[in-house]
Tab-separated table of C-alpha atoms in Angstrom:
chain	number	residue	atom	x	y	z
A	24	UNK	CA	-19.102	61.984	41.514
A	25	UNK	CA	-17.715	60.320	38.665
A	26	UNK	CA	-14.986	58.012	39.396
A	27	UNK	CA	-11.640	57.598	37.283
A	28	UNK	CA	-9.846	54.291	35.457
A	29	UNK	CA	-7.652	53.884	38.578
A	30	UNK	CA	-10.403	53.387	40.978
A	31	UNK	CA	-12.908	51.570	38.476
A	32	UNK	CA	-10.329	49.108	38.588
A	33	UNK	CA	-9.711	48.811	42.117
A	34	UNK	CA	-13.388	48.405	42.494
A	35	UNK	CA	-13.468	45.647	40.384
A	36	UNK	CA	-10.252	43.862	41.832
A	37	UNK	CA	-12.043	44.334	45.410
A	38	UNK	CA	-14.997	42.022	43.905
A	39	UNK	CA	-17.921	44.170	42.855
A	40	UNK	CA	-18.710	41.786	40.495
A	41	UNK	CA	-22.726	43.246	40.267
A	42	UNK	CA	-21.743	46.429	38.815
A	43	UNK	CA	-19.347	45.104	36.617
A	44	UNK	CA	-21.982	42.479	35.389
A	45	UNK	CA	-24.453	45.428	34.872
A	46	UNK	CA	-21.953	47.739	32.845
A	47	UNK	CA	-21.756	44.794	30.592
A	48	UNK	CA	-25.391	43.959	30.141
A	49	UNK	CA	-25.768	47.703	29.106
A	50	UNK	CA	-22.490	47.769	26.422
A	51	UNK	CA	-23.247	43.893	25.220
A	52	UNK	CA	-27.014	44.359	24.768
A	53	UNK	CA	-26.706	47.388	22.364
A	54	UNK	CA	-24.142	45.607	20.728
A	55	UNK	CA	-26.350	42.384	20.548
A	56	UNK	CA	-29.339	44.071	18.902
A	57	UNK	CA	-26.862	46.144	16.322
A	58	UNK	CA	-25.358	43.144	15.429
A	59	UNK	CA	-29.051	41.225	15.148
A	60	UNK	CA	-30.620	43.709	12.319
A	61	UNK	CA	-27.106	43.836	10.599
A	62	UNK	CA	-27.563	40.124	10.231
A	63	UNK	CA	-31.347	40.647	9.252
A	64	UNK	CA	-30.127	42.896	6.560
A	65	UNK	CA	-27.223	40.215	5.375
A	66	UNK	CA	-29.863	37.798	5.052
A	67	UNK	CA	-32.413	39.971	3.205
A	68	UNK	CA	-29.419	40.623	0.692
A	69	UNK	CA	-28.041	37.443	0.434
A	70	UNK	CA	-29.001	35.064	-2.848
A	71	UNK	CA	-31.072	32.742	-1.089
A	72	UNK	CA	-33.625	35.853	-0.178
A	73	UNK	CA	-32.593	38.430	-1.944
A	74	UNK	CA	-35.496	40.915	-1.609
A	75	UNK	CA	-32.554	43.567	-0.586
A	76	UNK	CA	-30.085	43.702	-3.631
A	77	UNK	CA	-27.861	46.065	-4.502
A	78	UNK	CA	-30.297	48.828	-6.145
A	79	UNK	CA	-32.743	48.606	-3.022
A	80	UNK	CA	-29.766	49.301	-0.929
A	81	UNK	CA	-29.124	51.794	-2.648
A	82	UNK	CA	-32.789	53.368	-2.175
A	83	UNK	CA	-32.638	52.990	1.266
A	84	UNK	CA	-29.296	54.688	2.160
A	85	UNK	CA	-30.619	57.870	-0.230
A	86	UNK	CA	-34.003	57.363	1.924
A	87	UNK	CA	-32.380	56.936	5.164
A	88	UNK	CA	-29.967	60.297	4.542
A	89	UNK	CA	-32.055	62.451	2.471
A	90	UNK	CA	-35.709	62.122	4.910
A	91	UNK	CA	-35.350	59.851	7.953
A	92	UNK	CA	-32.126	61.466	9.749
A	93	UNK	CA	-32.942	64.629	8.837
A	94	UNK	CA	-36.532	64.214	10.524
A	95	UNK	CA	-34.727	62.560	13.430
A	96	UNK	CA	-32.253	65.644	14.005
A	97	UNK	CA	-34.868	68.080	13.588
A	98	UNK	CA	-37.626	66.913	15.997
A	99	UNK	CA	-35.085	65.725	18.568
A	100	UNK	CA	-32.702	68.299	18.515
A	101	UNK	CA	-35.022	70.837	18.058
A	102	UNK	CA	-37.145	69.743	21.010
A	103	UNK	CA	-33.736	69.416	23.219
A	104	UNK	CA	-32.224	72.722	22.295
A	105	UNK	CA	-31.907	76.128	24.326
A	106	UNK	CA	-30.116	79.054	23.468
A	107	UNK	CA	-28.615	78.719	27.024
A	108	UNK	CA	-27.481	74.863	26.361
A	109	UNK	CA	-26.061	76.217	22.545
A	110	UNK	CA	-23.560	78.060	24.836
A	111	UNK	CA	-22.711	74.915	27.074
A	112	UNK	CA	-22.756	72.793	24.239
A	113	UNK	CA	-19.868	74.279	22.940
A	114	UNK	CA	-17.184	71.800	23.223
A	115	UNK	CA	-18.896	68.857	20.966
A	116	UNK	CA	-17.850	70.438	17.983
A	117	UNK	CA	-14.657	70.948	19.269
A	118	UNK	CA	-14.712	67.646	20.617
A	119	UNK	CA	-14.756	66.377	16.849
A	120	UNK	CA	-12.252	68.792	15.723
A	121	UNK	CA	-9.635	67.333	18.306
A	122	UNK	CA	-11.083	63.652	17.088
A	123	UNK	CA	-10.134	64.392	13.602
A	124	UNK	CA	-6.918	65.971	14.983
A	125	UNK	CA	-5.662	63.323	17.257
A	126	UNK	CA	-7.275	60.560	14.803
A	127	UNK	CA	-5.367	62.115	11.967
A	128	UNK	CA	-1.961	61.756	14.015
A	129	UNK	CA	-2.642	58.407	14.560
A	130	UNK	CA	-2.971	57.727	11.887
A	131	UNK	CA	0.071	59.499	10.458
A	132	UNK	CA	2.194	57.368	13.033
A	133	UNK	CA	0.449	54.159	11.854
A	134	UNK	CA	1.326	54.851	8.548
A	135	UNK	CA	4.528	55.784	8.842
A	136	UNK	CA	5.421	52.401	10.811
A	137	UNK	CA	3.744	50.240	8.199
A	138	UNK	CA	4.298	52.037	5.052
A	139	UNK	CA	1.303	50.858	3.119
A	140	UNK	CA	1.596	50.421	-0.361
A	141	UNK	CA	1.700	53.232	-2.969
A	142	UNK	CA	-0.565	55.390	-3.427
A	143	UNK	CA	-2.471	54.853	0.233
A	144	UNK	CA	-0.811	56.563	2.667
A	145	UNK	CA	-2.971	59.300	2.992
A	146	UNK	CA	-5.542	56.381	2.399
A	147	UNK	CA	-4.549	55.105	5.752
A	148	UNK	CA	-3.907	58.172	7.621
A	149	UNK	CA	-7.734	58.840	6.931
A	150	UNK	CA	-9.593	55.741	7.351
A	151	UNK	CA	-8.074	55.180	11.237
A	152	UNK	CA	-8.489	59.126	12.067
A	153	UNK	CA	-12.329	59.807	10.511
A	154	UNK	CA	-15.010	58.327	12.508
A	155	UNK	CA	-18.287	57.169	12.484
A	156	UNK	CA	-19.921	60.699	14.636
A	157	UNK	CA	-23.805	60.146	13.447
A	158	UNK	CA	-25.280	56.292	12.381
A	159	UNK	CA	-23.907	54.201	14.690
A	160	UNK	CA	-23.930	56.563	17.859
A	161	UNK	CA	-27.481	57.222	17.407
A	162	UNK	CA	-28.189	53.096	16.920
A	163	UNK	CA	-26.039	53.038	20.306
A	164	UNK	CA	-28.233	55.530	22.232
A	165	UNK	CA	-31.499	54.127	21.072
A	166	UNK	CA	-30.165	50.778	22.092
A	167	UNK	CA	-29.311	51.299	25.513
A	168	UNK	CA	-31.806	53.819	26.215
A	169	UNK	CA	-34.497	51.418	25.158
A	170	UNK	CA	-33.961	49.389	27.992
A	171	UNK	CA	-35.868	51.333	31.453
A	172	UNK	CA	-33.322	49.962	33.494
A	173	UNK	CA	-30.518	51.873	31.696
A	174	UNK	CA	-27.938	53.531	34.216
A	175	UNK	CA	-28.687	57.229	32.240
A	176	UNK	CA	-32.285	57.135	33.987
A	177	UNK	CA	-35.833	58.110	32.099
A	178	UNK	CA	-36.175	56.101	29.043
A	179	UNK	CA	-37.436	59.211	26.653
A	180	UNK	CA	-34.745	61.899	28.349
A	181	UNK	CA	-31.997	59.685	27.647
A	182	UNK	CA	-32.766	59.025	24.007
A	183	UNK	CA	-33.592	62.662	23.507
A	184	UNK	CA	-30.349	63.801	25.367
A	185	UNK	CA	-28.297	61.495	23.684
A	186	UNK	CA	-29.756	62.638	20.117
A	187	UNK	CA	-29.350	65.681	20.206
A	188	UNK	CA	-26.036	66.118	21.594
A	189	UNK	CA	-25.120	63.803	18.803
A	190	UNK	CA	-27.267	65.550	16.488
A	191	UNK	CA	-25.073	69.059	17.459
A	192	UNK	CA	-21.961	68.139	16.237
A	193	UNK	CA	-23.267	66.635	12.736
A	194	UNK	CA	-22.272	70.024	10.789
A	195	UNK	CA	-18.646	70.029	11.705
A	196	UNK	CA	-18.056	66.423	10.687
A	197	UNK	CA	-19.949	66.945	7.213
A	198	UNK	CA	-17.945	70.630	6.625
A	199	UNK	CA	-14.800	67.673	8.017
A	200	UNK	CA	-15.784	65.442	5.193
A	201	UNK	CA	-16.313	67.543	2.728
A	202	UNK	CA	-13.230	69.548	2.898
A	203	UNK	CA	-10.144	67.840	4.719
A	204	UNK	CA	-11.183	64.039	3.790
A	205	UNK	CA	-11.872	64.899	0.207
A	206	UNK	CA	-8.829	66.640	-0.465
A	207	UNK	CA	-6.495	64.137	1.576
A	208	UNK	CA	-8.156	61.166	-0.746
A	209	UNK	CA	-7.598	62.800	-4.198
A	210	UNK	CA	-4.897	60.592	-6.230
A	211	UNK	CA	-1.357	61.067	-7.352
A	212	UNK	CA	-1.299	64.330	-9.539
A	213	UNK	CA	-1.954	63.200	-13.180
A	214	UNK	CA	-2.585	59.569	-11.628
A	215	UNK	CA	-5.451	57.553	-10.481
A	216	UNK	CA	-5.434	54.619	-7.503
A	217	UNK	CA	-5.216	51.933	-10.294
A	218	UNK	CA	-1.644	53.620	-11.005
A	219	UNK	CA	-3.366	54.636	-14.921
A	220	UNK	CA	-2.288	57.815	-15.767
A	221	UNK	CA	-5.472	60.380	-16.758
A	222	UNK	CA	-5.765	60.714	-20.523
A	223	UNK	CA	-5.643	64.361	-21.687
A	224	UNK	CA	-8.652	63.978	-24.063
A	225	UNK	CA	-9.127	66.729	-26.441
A	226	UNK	CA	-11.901	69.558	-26.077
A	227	UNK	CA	-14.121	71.795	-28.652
A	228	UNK	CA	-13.415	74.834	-26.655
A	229	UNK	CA	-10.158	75.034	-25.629
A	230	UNK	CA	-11.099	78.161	-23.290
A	231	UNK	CA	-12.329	75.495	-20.544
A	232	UNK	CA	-8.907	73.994	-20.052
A	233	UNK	CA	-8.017	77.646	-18.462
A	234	UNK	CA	-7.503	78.010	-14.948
A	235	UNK	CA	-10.700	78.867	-13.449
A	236	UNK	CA	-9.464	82.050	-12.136
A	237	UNK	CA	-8.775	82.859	-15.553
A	238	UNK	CA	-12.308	82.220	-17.295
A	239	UNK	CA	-14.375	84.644	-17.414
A	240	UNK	CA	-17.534	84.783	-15.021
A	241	UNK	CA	-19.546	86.175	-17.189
A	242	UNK	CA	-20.094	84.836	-21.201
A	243	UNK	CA	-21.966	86.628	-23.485
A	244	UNK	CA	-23.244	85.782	-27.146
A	245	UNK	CA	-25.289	89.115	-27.968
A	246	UNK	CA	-23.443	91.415	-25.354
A	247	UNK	CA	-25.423	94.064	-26.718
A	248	UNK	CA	-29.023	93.166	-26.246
A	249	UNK	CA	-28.048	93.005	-22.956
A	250	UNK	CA	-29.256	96.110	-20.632
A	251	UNK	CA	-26.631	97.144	-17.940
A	252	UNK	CA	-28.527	96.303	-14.539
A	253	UNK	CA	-29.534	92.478	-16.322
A	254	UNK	CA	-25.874	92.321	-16.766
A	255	UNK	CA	-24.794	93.421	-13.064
A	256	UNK	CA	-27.227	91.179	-12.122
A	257	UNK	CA	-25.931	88.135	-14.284
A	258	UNK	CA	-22.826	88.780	-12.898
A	259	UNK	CA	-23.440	88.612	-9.145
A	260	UNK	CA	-25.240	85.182	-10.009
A	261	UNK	CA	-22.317	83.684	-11.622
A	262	UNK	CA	-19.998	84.922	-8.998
A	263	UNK	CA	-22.064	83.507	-6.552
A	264	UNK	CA	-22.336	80.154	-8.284
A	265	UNK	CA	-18.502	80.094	-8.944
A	266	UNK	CA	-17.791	80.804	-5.306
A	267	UNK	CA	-20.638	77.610	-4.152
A	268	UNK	CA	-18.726	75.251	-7.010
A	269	UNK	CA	-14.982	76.355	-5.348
A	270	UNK	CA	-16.241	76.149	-1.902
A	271	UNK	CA	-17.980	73.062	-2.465
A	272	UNK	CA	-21.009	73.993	-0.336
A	273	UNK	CA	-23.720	72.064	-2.092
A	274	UNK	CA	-21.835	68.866	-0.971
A	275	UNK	CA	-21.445	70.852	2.525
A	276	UNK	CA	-25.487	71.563	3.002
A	277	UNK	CA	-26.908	68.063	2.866
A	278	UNK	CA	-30.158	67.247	4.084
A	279	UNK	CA	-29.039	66.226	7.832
A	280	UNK	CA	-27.356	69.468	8.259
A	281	UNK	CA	-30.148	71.215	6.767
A	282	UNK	CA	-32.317	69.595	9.487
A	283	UNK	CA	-29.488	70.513	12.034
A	284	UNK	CA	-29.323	74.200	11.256
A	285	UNK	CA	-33.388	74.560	11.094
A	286	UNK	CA	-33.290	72.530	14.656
A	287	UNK	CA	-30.877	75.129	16.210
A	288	UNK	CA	-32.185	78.377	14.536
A	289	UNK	CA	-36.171	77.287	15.347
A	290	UNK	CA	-35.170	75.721	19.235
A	291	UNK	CA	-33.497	78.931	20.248
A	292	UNK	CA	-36.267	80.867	19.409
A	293	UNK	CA	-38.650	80.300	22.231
A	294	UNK	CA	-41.952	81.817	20.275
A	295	UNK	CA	-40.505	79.557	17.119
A	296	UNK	CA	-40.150	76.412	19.697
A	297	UNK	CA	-43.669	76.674	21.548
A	298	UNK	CA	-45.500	77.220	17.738
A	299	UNK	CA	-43.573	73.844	16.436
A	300	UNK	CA	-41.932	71.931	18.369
A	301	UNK	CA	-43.299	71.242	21.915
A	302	UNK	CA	-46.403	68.997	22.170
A	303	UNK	CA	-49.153	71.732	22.741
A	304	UNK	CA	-47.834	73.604	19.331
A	305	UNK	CA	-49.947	74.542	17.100
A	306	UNK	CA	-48.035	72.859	14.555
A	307	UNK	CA	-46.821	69.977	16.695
A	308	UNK	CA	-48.100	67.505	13.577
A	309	UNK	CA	-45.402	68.407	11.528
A	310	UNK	CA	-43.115	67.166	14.508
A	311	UNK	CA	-44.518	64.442	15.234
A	312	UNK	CA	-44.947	63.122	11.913
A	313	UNK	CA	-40.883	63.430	12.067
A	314	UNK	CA	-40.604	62.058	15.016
A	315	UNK	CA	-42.424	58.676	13.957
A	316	UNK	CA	-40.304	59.126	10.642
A	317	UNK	CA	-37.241	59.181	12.395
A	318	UNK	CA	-38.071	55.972	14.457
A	319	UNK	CA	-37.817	53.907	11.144
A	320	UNK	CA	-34.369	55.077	10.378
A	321	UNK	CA	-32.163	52.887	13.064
A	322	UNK	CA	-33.735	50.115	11.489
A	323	UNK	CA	-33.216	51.091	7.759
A	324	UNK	CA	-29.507	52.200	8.334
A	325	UNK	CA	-28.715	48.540	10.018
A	326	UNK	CA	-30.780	46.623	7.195
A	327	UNK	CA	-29.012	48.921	4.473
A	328	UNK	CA	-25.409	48.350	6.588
A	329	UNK	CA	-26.072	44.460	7.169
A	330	UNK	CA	-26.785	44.411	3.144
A	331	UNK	CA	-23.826	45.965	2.556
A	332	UNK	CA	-21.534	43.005	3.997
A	333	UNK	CA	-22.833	40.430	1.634
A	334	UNK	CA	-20.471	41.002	-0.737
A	335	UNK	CA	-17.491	40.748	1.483
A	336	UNK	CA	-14.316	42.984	1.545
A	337	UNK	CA	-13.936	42.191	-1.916
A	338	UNK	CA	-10.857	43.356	-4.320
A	339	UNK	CA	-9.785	45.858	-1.992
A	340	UNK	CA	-8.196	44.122	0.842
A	341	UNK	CA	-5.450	42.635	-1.837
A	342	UNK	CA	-4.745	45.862	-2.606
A	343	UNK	CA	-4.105	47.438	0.839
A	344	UNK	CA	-2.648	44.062	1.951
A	345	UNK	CA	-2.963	42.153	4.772
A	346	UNK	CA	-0.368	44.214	7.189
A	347	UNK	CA	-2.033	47.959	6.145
A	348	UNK	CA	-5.371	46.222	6.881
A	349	UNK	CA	-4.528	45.263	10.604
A	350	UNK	CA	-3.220	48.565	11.146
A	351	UNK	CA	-6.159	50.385	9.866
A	352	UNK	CA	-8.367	48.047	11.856
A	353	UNK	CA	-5.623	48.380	15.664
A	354	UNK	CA	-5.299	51.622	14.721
A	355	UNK	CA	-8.830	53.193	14.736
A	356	UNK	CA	-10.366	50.761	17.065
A	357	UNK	CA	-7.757	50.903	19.844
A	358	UNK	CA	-5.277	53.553	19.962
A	359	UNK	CA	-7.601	56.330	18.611
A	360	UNK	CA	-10.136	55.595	21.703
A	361	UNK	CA	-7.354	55.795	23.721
A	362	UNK	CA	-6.287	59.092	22.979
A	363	UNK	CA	-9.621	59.950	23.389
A	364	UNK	CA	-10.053	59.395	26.648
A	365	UNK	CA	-7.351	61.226	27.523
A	366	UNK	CA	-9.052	64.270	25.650
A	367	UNK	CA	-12.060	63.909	27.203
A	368	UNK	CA	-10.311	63.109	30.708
A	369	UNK	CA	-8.180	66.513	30.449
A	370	UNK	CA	-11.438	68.356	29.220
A	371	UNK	CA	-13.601	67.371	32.119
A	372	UNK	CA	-10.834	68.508	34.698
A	373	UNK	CA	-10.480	71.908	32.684
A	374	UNK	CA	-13.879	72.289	33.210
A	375	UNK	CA	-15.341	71.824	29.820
A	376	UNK	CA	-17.912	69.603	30.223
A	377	UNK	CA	-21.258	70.242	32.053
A	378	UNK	CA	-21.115	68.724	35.644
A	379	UNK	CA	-23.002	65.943	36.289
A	380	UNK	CA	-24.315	65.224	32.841
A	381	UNK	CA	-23.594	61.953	32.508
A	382	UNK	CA	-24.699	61.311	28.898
A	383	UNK	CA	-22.738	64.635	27.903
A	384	UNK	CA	-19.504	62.899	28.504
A	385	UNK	CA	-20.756	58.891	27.337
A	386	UNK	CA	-21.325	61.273	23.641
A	387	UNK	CA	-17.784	62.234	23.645
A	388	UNK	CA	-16.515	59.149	24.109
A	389	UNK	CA	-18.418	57.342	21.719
A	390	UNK	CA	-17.583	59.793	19.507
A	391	UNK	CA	-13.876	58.574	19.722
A	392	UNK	CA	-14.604	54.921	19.902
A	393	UNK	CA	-16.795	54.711	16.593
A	394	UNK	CA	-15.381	52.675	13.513
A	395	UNK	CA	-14.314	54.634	10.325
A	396	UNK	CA	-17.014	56.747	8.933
A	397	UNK	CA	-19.200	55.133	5.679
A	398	UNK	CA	-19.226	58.573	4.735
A	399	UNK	CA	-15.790	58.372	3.763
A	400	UNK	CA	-16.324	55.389	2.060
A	401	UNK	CA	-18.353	57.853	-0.323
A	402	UNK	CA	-15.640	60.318	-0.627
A	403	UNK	CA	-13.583	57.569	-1.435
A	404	UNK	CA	-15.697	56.151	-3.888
A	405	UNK	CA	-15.707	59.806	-6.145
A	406	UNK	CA	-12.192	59.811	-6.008
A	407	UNK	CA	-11.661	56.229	-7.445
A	408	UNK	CA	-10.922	54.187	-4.350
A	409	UNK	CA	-13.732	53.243	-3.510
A	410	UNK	CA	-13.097	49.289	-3.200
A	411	UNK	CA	-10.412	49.811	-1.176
A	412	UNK	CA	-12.524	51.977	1.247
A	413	UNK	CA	-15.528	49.337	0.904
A	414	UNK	CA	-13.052	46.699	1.983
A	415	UNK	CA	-11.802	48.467	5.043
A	416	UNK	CA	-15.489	49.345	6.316
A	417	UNK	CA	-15.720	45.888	5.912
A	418	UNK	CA	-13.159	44.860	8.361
A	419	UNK	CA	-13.378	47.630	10.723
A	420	UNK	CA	-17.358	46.952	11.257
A	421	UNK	CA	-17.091	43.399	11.792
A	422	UNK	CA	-14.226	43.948	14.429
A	423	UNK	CA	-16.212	47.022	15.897
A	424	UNK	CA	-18.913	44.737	17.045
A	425	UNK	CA	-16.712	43.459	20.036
A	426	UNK	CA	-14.390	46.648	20.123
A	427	UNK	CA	-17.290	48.978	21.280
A	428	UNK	CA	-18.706	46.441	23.833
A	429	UNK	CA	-15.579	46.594	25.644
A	430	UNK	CA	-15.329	50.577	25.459
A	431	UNK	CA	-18.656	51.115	26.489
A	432	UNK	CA	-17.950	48.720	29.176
A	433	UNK	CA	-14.886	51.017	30.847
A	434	UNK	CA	-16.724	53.726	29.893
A	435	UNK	CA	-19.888	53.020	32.076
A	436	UNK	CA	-17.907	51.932	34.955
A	437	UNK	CA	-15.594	55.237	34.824
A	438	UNK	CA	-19.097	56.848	34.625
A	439	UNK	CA	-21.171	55.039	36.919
């Protein structure tokens, strides 16, 4: 039976000091060993080694996001998936709605009370409500799984638990991303975030300043070489491209969710699943050789993260000022965990959440307590604020070292 806050704290008022002890050898150690290959990475990057500058950086991150997640996701997830656990997986994604949701109003309160400077309101709003769902969550569970002695049990079925219920709810956060944080980060209409009005620069054809509802799909320079069907055909392509550049769906479909929606579609399918996946497929090479490829991407995401941090917070924190910084950093490392606890809290006593899976509910909490997504740092970065958004992953990281230690450590003891 899982016990609530009231009586983890009676417990540890009445002097079981052991278990408390334990829950924070399991949330500190994690932490320890996140915080050791950032620092590996900060040295690698820094001028007195610098064998990690910014280009290779750069080269790992694409390497890291375009190969070694998605291999992790598919092998993991894919392995872990059943059509019957797709149907009681169902509240993850909904889990990060209500994250985004709750986050979001946070946020909205946050700002409101501090009134950051113009134009970062909806700046603010969105760096304390978007979270981290993906990177560090996975670094988390291979962490404290690592360790035999972890309170979740077997070694391999807690990291491949863990993985893959964190691997599930990838899509919604990138279709999140992609939609509602890019369109809450655009400037000032006719502005940009350095307050410079955009230049109306003059064009050759004056037909692409139309609305795009106006132009026509379809352009034609010899309209009558053109055979009807070739035409129809023409025509279907361009509407389809016009709807994928409106809907913005290439930026949607990156490789992780890619990997995500081949994990789900081949691991439902139990003929699919026992030709690929499991370990006496006939194809089981191809998943193993992304299983070991996935291994090397906790490592490369820390290295690439601790690189990141050489260069400090930068010009960006003088921008947002000191007061708007503190509330981003309160804002998304304290009060948005706390509200969602109480969403998890309420879900598990509607009945939501899958008894006695213990990791099932740890996954929803971390996916509260994470620090602000680098994803939306970028978003951020296309739509020209992207120093203020490197500054504020800045801050919120280094603080989210001992902010997650002590979450994980109420966490485990509500838990365990």
């Amino acid at each position: 039976m899982e016990r609530s806050m009231l009586e983890f704290i009676m417990d540890a008022q009445s002097g079981r000091g052991e278990s408390i002890f334990a829950s924070m050898k399991f949330a500190v150690l994690p932490i320890a060993k996140v915080f050791t290959m950032c620092f590996m990475g900060f040295l690698m990057a820094s001028k007195y080694v610098n064998i990690l500058p910014a280009n290779g950086r750069k080269l790992l991150n694409g390497l890291v996001f375009s190969l070694l997640l998605p291999c992790l996701i598919f092998s993991q997830l894919g392995r872990a998936i059943t059509l019957q656990k797709l149907v009681e997986w169902w509240f993850i994604p909904v889990n990060i709605i209500l994250a985004t949701i709750s986050g979001s109003l946070v946020g909205l309160v946050v700002a409101s009370i501090v009134r950051p400077p113009y134009p970062y309101f909806k700046f603010t709003i969105i760096h304390i409500g978007i979270g981290n769902i993906g990177n560090i969550p996975l670094v988390l569970i291979a962490a404290l799984c690592r360790d035999k002695s972890n309170p979740f049990g077997d070694s391999s079925k807690c990291s491949q638990d863990g993985n893959a219920y964190i691997s599930f709810g990838q899509w919604v956060g990138a279709i999140i991303l992609y939609t509602y944080v890019f369109q809450m980060l655009a400037p000032p209409p006719g502005e940009t975030f350095d307050g410079i009005e955009e230049e109306k620069l003059p064009t050759k054809n004056p037909v692409n300043n139309a609305a795009p509802e106006q132009v026509s799909l379809l352009t034609s320079e010899e309209p009558g070489t053109i055979g009807l069907e070739s035409s129809k055909r023409g025509k279907l392509i361009n509407l389809l491209w016009y709807f994928v550049e409106r809907l913005k769906l290439k930026q949607i479909f990156q490789p992780p969710i890619i990997a995500s929606i081949l994990a789900i579609s081949i691991g439902t399918v139990p003929f699919l699943k026992h030709f690929i996946l499991m370990d006496d497929a006939p194809l089981f090479f191809f998943t193993d050789s992304c299983l070991i490829l996935g291994e090397a991407m906790i490592p490369c995401i820390l290295l690439a993260l601790g690189g990141n941090l050489v260069d400090g917070p930068g010009a960006g924190s003088k921008k947002l000022g000191f007061r708007t910084m503190v509330a981003i950093i309160f804002g998304r490392l304290v009060f948005v965990p706390l509200a969602g606890l109480g969403i998890v809290t309420m879900a598990d006593k509607l009945g939501f959440i899958p008894k006695g899976d213990k990791m099932f509910k740890f996954v929803l909490l971390l996916q509260h307590s994470m620090p602000t997504s680098v994803l939306s740092g970028a978003v951020a970065n296309l739509r020209g604020c992207g120093k203020e958004a490197a500054a504020v992953l800045f801050w919120v990281h280094i603080f989210a070292i001992f902010s997650m230690a002590g979450w994980i450590v109420l966490y485990l003891g509500i838990l365990f």
